[in-house]
Amino acid sequence: MIDFDVSQLPMRISEVERDTGLAKETLRVWERRYDFPQPERDEQGERLYPHTQVEQLRIIRRLMDHGFRPGKIVGKNLGQLQEMLDSISNQIVPVEQASRSVGLLKLLRLHRSLELRQALNRILALDGLKRFITETIAPLNRAVGDAWLRGDLTIPEEHLYTQQVQNVLRHAIQSQPCMDDRPNVLLATFPDEAHLLGILMVEALCLAEGAHCVSLGTQLPISDIAKYAQEGQFDVVALSFSGAYPAREAVRDLVHFRERLDPAIEVWAGGQALRNKQRRLTGVRVASELDVIPALVKSWRSVRESAANRSVA
């Protein structure tokens, strides 16, 4: 029997869209405008994207998340793109956080899952839930994503990381005292978003601020989320969109969701797919970074307290 790596096979355009979060239309426009990507064609004339080009597109998407314009990066070779990503990663992560991420990544590469989980729990106990999310897990997520793009982590190792972090967060969330303080926050993802880690992190940060949270998990119909939020009299619906969710579709789906929802219910949305999308989303609070979440909770309370004081006066 001949072994081969399925991950090295060419991808169809729909698969590239799901993998990178870049819309099909975007890929076609770049093909015409920048002569990249340069897909092959199957017998039916359908585009097939070689593995190396998909790797380039992944890094291009990550660089765009950091503010680079397509015209400056599309068409650069894999080595050039990786150098740019490494430079950005070194700039945005403080030395202490980078050092911590390196140590945790080493445990992951050595498949020492028990030690990884124990290390995460020790950091959580020392730093508390809020700092654990913003100063350990958020930069570690970026480090894991960058390592995967470089080929330093395998898909099973990346999945192992996700499972370990989700297990730690679930336990931390369950250990938090039950809070009845408002806002009442409903957490969920839309049908095409299967990643749970994002909303777990948001839930943990909301709980750390004393908000009351209910999570419905992932991949729910938009109409069902809106109906549940209104019937349950929730104050906020928080939604997460990973980098695998095409940005154009994320904006479209959020606009549709906002129209279905009672105007009195706030919508908070975040994740890689929504980088720099606030101007296109009227009535949606876009959390560009996780550390914005506590401020959103405090802002919600401040607005309601001010309204209550005015009504009394």
Coordinates of C-alpha atoms in Angstrom, one line a residue:
M1 CA 0.0 0.0 0.0
I2 CA 1.3 3.5 -0.9
D3 CA 0.9 6.1 1.8
F4 CA 0.1 9.7 0.8
D5 CA -0.8 12.8 2.7
V6 CA -4.4 13.9 2.0
S7 CA -3.5 17.4 3.2
Q8 CA -1.2 17.8 0.2
L9 CA -4.0 17.3 -2.3
P10 CA -5.3 20.2 -4.4
M11 CA -8.4 22.0 -3.0
R12 CA -11.5 23.1 -4.8
I13 CA -12.5 26.8 -4.5
S14 CA -15.2 26.0 -2.0
E15 CA -12.7 24.1 0.2
V16 CA -10.2 27.0 0.0
E17 CA -13.0 29.4 1.1
R18 CA -13.7 27.3 4.2
D19 CA -10.1 26.7 5.0
T20 CA -8.9 30.3 4.7
G21 CA -12.0 32.4 5.2
L22 CA -11.4 34.2 1.8
A23 CA -14.5 34.4 -0.3
K24 CA -14.7 32.8 -3.7
E25 CA -15.3 36.1 -5.3
T26 CA -12.1 37.5 -3.7
L27 CA -10.0 34.6 -5.0
R28 CA -11.3 35.1 -8.5
V29 CA -10.7 38.9 -8.4
W30 CA -7.1 38.3 -7.1
E31 CA -6.6 35.8 -9.9
R32 CA -7.4 38.5 -12.5
R33 CA -5.9 41.5 -10.8
Y34 CA -2.7 40.0 -9.3
D35 CA -2.2 36.8 -11.3
F36 CA -2.4 35.0 -8.0
P37 CA -3.5 32.4 -7.0
Q38 CA -2.9 30.4 -10.2
P39 CA -5.3 27.4 -9.9
E40 CA -5.1 24.3 -12.0
R41 CA -8.2 23.0 -13.7
D42 CA -9.8 19.6 -13.5
E43 CA -11.5 17.8 -16.4
Q44 CA -14.7 19.8 -15.9
G45 CA -12.8 23.1 -15.8
E46 CA -13.2 23.6 -12.1
R47 CA -10.4 25.4 -10.2
L48 CA -8.0 23.2 -8.2
Y49 CA -5.6 25.1 -5.8
P50 CA -2.2 23.4 -5.1
H51 CA -1.2 22.9 -1.5
T52 CA 1.5 25.5 -1.6
Q53 CA -0.8 28.2 -2.9
V54 CA -3.4 27.4 -0.1
E55 CA -0.6 27.9 2.4
Q56 CA 0.2 31.3 0.9
L57 CA -3.5 32.2 1.1
R58 CA -3.7 31.2 4.8
I59 CA -0.8 33.6 5.6
I60 CA -2.2 36.3 3.4
R61 CA -5.4 36.1 5.3
R62 CA -3.5 36.3 8.6
L63 CA -1.6 39.4 7.5
M64 CA -4.8 41.1 6.3
D65 CA -6.1 40.5 9.8
H66 CA -3.2 42.6 11.0
G67 CA -4.0 45.5 8.6
F68 CA -2.0 44.7 5.4
R69 CA -3.7 45.6 2.2
P70 CA -4.0 42.8 -0.5
G71 CA -2.1 44.8 -3.1
K72 CA 1.0 44.8 -0.8
I73 CA 1.1 41.1 -0.1
V74 CA -0.8 39.0 -2.7
G75 CA 1.7 37.4 -5.0
K76 CA 4.6 37.3 -2.6
N77 CA 6.2 33.9 -2.3
L78 CA 5.8 31.7 0.8
G79 CA 9.1 32.6 2.3
Q80 CA 8.5 36.4 2.0
L81 CA 5.0 36.0 3.5
Q82 CA 6.3 33.9 6.4
E83 CA 9.0 36.5 7.2
M84 CA 6.3 39.2 7.3
L85 CA 4.1 37.1 9.6
D86 CA 7.1 36.3 11.9
S87 CA 7.9 40.0 12.1
I88 CA 4.3 40.9 13.0
S89 CA 4.1 38.1 15.6
N90 CA 7.3 39.3 17.3
Q91 CA 6.0 42.9 17.5
I92 CA 2.6 42.3 18.9
V93 CA 3.3 39.8 21.6
P94 CA 5.0 41.1 24.8
V95 CA 8.2 39.2 25.7
E96 CA 6.7 37.5 28.8
Q97 CA 3.7 36.3 26.9
A98 CA 5.8 35.1 24.0
S99 CA 8.1 33.1 26.4
R100 CA 5.0 31.5 28.0
S101 CA 3.6 30.6 24.6
V102 CA 6.9 29.0 23.6
G103 CA 7.0 26.8 26.7
L104 CA 3.4 25.6 26.2
L105 CA 3.9 25.0 22.5
K106 CA 6.9 22.8 23.4
L107 CA 4.6 20.6 25.6
L108 CA 2.2 20.4 22.7
R109 CA 4.8 19.3 20.2
L110 CA 6.1 16.7 22.6
H111 CA 2.5 15.4 23.0
R112 CA 2.7 15.9 26.7
S113 CA -1.1 16.6 27.0
L114 CA -1.4 16.0 30.7
E115 CA 1.5 18.4 31.5
L116 CA 0.0 21.0 29.1
R117 CA -3.3 20.9 30.9
Q118 CA -1.6 21.1 34.3
A119 CA 0.4 24.1 33.2
L120 CA -2.7 25.9 31.9
N121 CA -4.5 25.2 35.2
R122 CA -1.6 26.6 37.2
I123 CA -1.5 29.8 35.2
L124 CA -5.3 30.1 35.6
A125 CA -5.0 29.7 39.3
L126 CA -2.3 32.3 39.6
D127 CA -3.7 34.9 37.1
G128 CA -7.5 34.5 37.5
L129 CA -9.9 33.9 34.7
K130 CA -9.8 37.4 33.0
R131 CA -6.0 37.6 32.8
F132 CA -5.7 33.9 31.8
I133 CA -7.9 34.6 28.8
T134 CA -6.3 37.9 27.6
E135 CA -2.7 37.3 28.5
T136 CA -2.2 33.5 28.0
I137 CA -4.9 32.0 25.8
A138 CA -5.3 34.8 23.3
P139 CA -1.6 35.1 22.5
L140 CA -1.2 31.3 22.6
N141 CA -4.0 31.0 20.0
R142 CA -2.0 33.2 17.7
A143 CA 1.2 31.3 18.4
V144 CA -0.5 28.0 17.6
G145 CA -2.1 29.4 14.5
D146 CA 1.3 30.7 13.3
A147 CA 3.0 27.5 14.1
W148 CA 0.4 25.5 12.1
L149 CA 0.8 27.9 9.2
R150 CA 4.6 27.3 9.2
G151 CA 4.1 23.5 9.4
D152 CA 5.5 23.3 12.9
L153 CA 2.3 21.7 14.2
T154 CA 0.3 18.9 12.7
I155 CA -3.5 19.0 12.4
P156 CA -3.8 16.4 15.3
E157 CA -1.6 18.6 17.5
E158 CA -3.7 21.6 16.7
H159 CA -6.9 19.7 17.6
L160 CA -5.2 18.5 20.8
Y161 CA -4.5 22.0 21.8
T162 CA -8.1 23.1 21.1
Q163 CA -9.5 20.3 23.2
Q164 CA -7.2 20.9 26.1
V165 CA -8.0 24.6 26.2
Q166 CA -11.7 23.9 25.9
N167 CA -11.6 21.4 28.7
V168 CA -9.8 23.9 31.0
L169 CA -12.2 26.7 30.1
R170 CA -15.3 24.6 30.6
H171 CA -14.1 23.6 34.1
A172 CA -13.3 27.2 34.9
I173 CA -16.7 28.4 33.7
Q174 CA -18.5 25.6 35.7
S175 CA -16.5 26.6 38.8
Q176 CA -17.6 30.2 38.6
P177 CA -20.4 31.2 41.1
C178 CA -23.8 31.6 39.6
M179 CA -24.5 35.2 38.8
D180 CA -27.9 36.9 38.4
D181 CA -26.4 40.3 37.5
R182 CA -27.3 41.8 34.2
P183 CA -26.6 41.9 31.3
N184 CA -28.1 38.5 30.5
V185 CA -25.9 37.2 27.7
L186 CA -26.8 34.5 25.2
L187 CA -23.8 32.9 23.4
A188 CA -24.0 31.0 20.2
T189 CA -22.6 30.6 16.7
F190 CA -24.3 30.6 13.3
P191 CA -24.8 27.3 11.3
D192 CA -21.5 27.6 9.4
E193 CA -19.3 28.2 12.5
A194 CA -18.3 25.0 14.2
H195 CA -15.5 26.4 16.4
L196 CA -16.4 26.6 20.1
L197 CA -13.3 28.1 21.6
G198 CA -14.2 31.7 20.7
I199 CA -17.5 31.7 22.5
L200 CA -16.0 29.9 25.5
M201 CA -13.5 32.6 25.8
V202 CA -16.2 35.3 25.6
E203 CA -18.4 33.5 28.1
A204 CA -15.4 33.3 30.5
L205 CA -14.8 37.0 30.3
C206 CA -18.4 37.9 30.7
L207 CA -18.6 35.7 33.8
A208 CA -15.5 37.3 35.2
E209 CA -17.4 40.6 35.1
G210 CA -20.3 39.1 36.9
A211 CA -22.7 38.8 33.9
H212 CA -25.2 36.0 33.7
C213 CA -24.5 33.8 30.7
V214 CA -26.2 31.0 28.8
S215 CA -24.4 29.2 26.0
L216 CA -26.3 27.4 23.2
G217 CA -23.1 26.1 21.6
T218 CA -22.3 26.0 17.9
Q219 CA -24.0 25.8 14.6
L220 CA -27.5 27.0 15.4
P221 CA -30.0 28.4 12.8
I222 CA -30.1 32.2 12.8
S223 CA -33.9 32.3 13.3
D224 CA -33.7 29.9 16.3
I225 CA -31.0 32.1 18.1
A226 CA -33.2 35.2 17.5
K227 CA -36.3 33.5 18.8
Y228 CA -34.6 32.1 21.9
A229 CA -33.0 35.5 22.7
Q230 CA -36.4 37.3 22.5
E231 CA -38.4 34.6 24.4
G232 CA -35.7 34.4 27.1
Q233 CA -35.6 38.2 27.4
F234 CA -31.8 38.3 27.0
D235 CA -30.0 41.7 27.0
V236 CA -27.2 40.7 24.7
V237 CA -26.4 38.0 22.0
A238 CA -22.7 37.3 21.7
L239 CA -21.5 35.6 18.5
S240 CA -18.1 34.4 17.4
F241 CA -16.7 34.1 13.9
S242 CA -13.4 32.3 13.4
G243 CA -10.9 32.9 10.6
A244 CA -12.5 30.0 8.7
Y245 CA -15.8 31.9 8.4
P246 CA -15.7 34.0 5.1
A247 CA -15.8 37.6 6.1
R248 CA -18.4 38.6 3.5
E249 CA -20.7 35.9 4.7
A250 CA -20.2 36.9 8.3
V251 CA -21.2 40.5 7.6
R252 CA -24.2 39.3 5.5
D253 CA -25.4 36.9 8.2
L254 CA -25.0 39.4 11.0
V255 CA -27.0 42.0 9.1
H256 CA -29.8 39.4 8.5
F257 CA -29.7 38.4 12.2
R258 CA -29.8 42.1 13.4
E259 CA -32.9 42.6 11.3
R260 CA -34.7 39.6 12.9
L261 CA -33.8 40.6 16.5
D262 CA -35.6 43.0 18.9
P263 CA -33.7 46.4 18.6
A264 CA -33.5 46.5 22.5
I265 CA -31.2 43.4 22.4
E266 CA -27.6 44.2 21.8
V267 CA -25.4 42.1 19.4
W268 CA -21.8 41.6 20.2
A269 CA -19.7 39.9 17.6
G270 CA -16.0 39.1 17.3
G271 CA -13.3 36.9 15.9
Q272 CA -10.9 36.9 13.0
A273 CA -13.6 37.0 10.3
L274 CA -14.8 40.4 11.6
R275 CA -11.5 42.3 11.7
N276 CA -12.0 45.9 10.5
K277 CA -15.7 45.3 9.8
Q278 CA -17.4 47.6 12.3
R279 CA -18.3 50.3 9.7
R280 CA -20.3 47.8 7.7
L281 CA -22.3 46.5 10.7
T282 CA -24.9 49.0 12.0
G283 CA -26.4 48.0 15.3
V284 CA -23.6 45.4 16.0
R285 CA -20.8 46.0 18.5
V286 CA -17.7 44.4 17.0
A287 CA -15.1 43.3 19.6
S288 CA -11.8 43.7 17.7
E289 CA -9.9 42.0 20.6
L290 CA -11.0 39.8 23.5
D291 CA -9.9 42.4 26.1
V292 CA -12.8 44.6 24.8
I293 CA -15.4 42.3 26.3
P294 CA -15.2 43.5 29.9
A295 CA -15.5 47.1 28.6
L296 CA -18.7 46.1 26.7
V297 CA -20.2 44.6 29.9
K298 CA -19.3 47.8 31.9
S299 CA -20.6 50.0 29.1
W300 CA -24.0 48.2 29.0
R301 CA -24.4 48.6 32.7
S302 CA -23.4 52.3 32.6
V303 CA -25.9 53.1 29.9
R304 CA -28.7 51.4 31.8
E305 CA -27.8 53.0 35.1
S306 CA -27.7 56.5 33.5
A307 CA -31.2 55.8 31.9
A308 CA -32.5 54.7 35.3
N309 CA -31.2 57.8 37.1
R310 CA -32.7 60.1 34.5
S311 CA -36.1 58.3 34.9
V312 CA -36.0 58.8 38.7
A313 CA -35.0 62.4 38.3

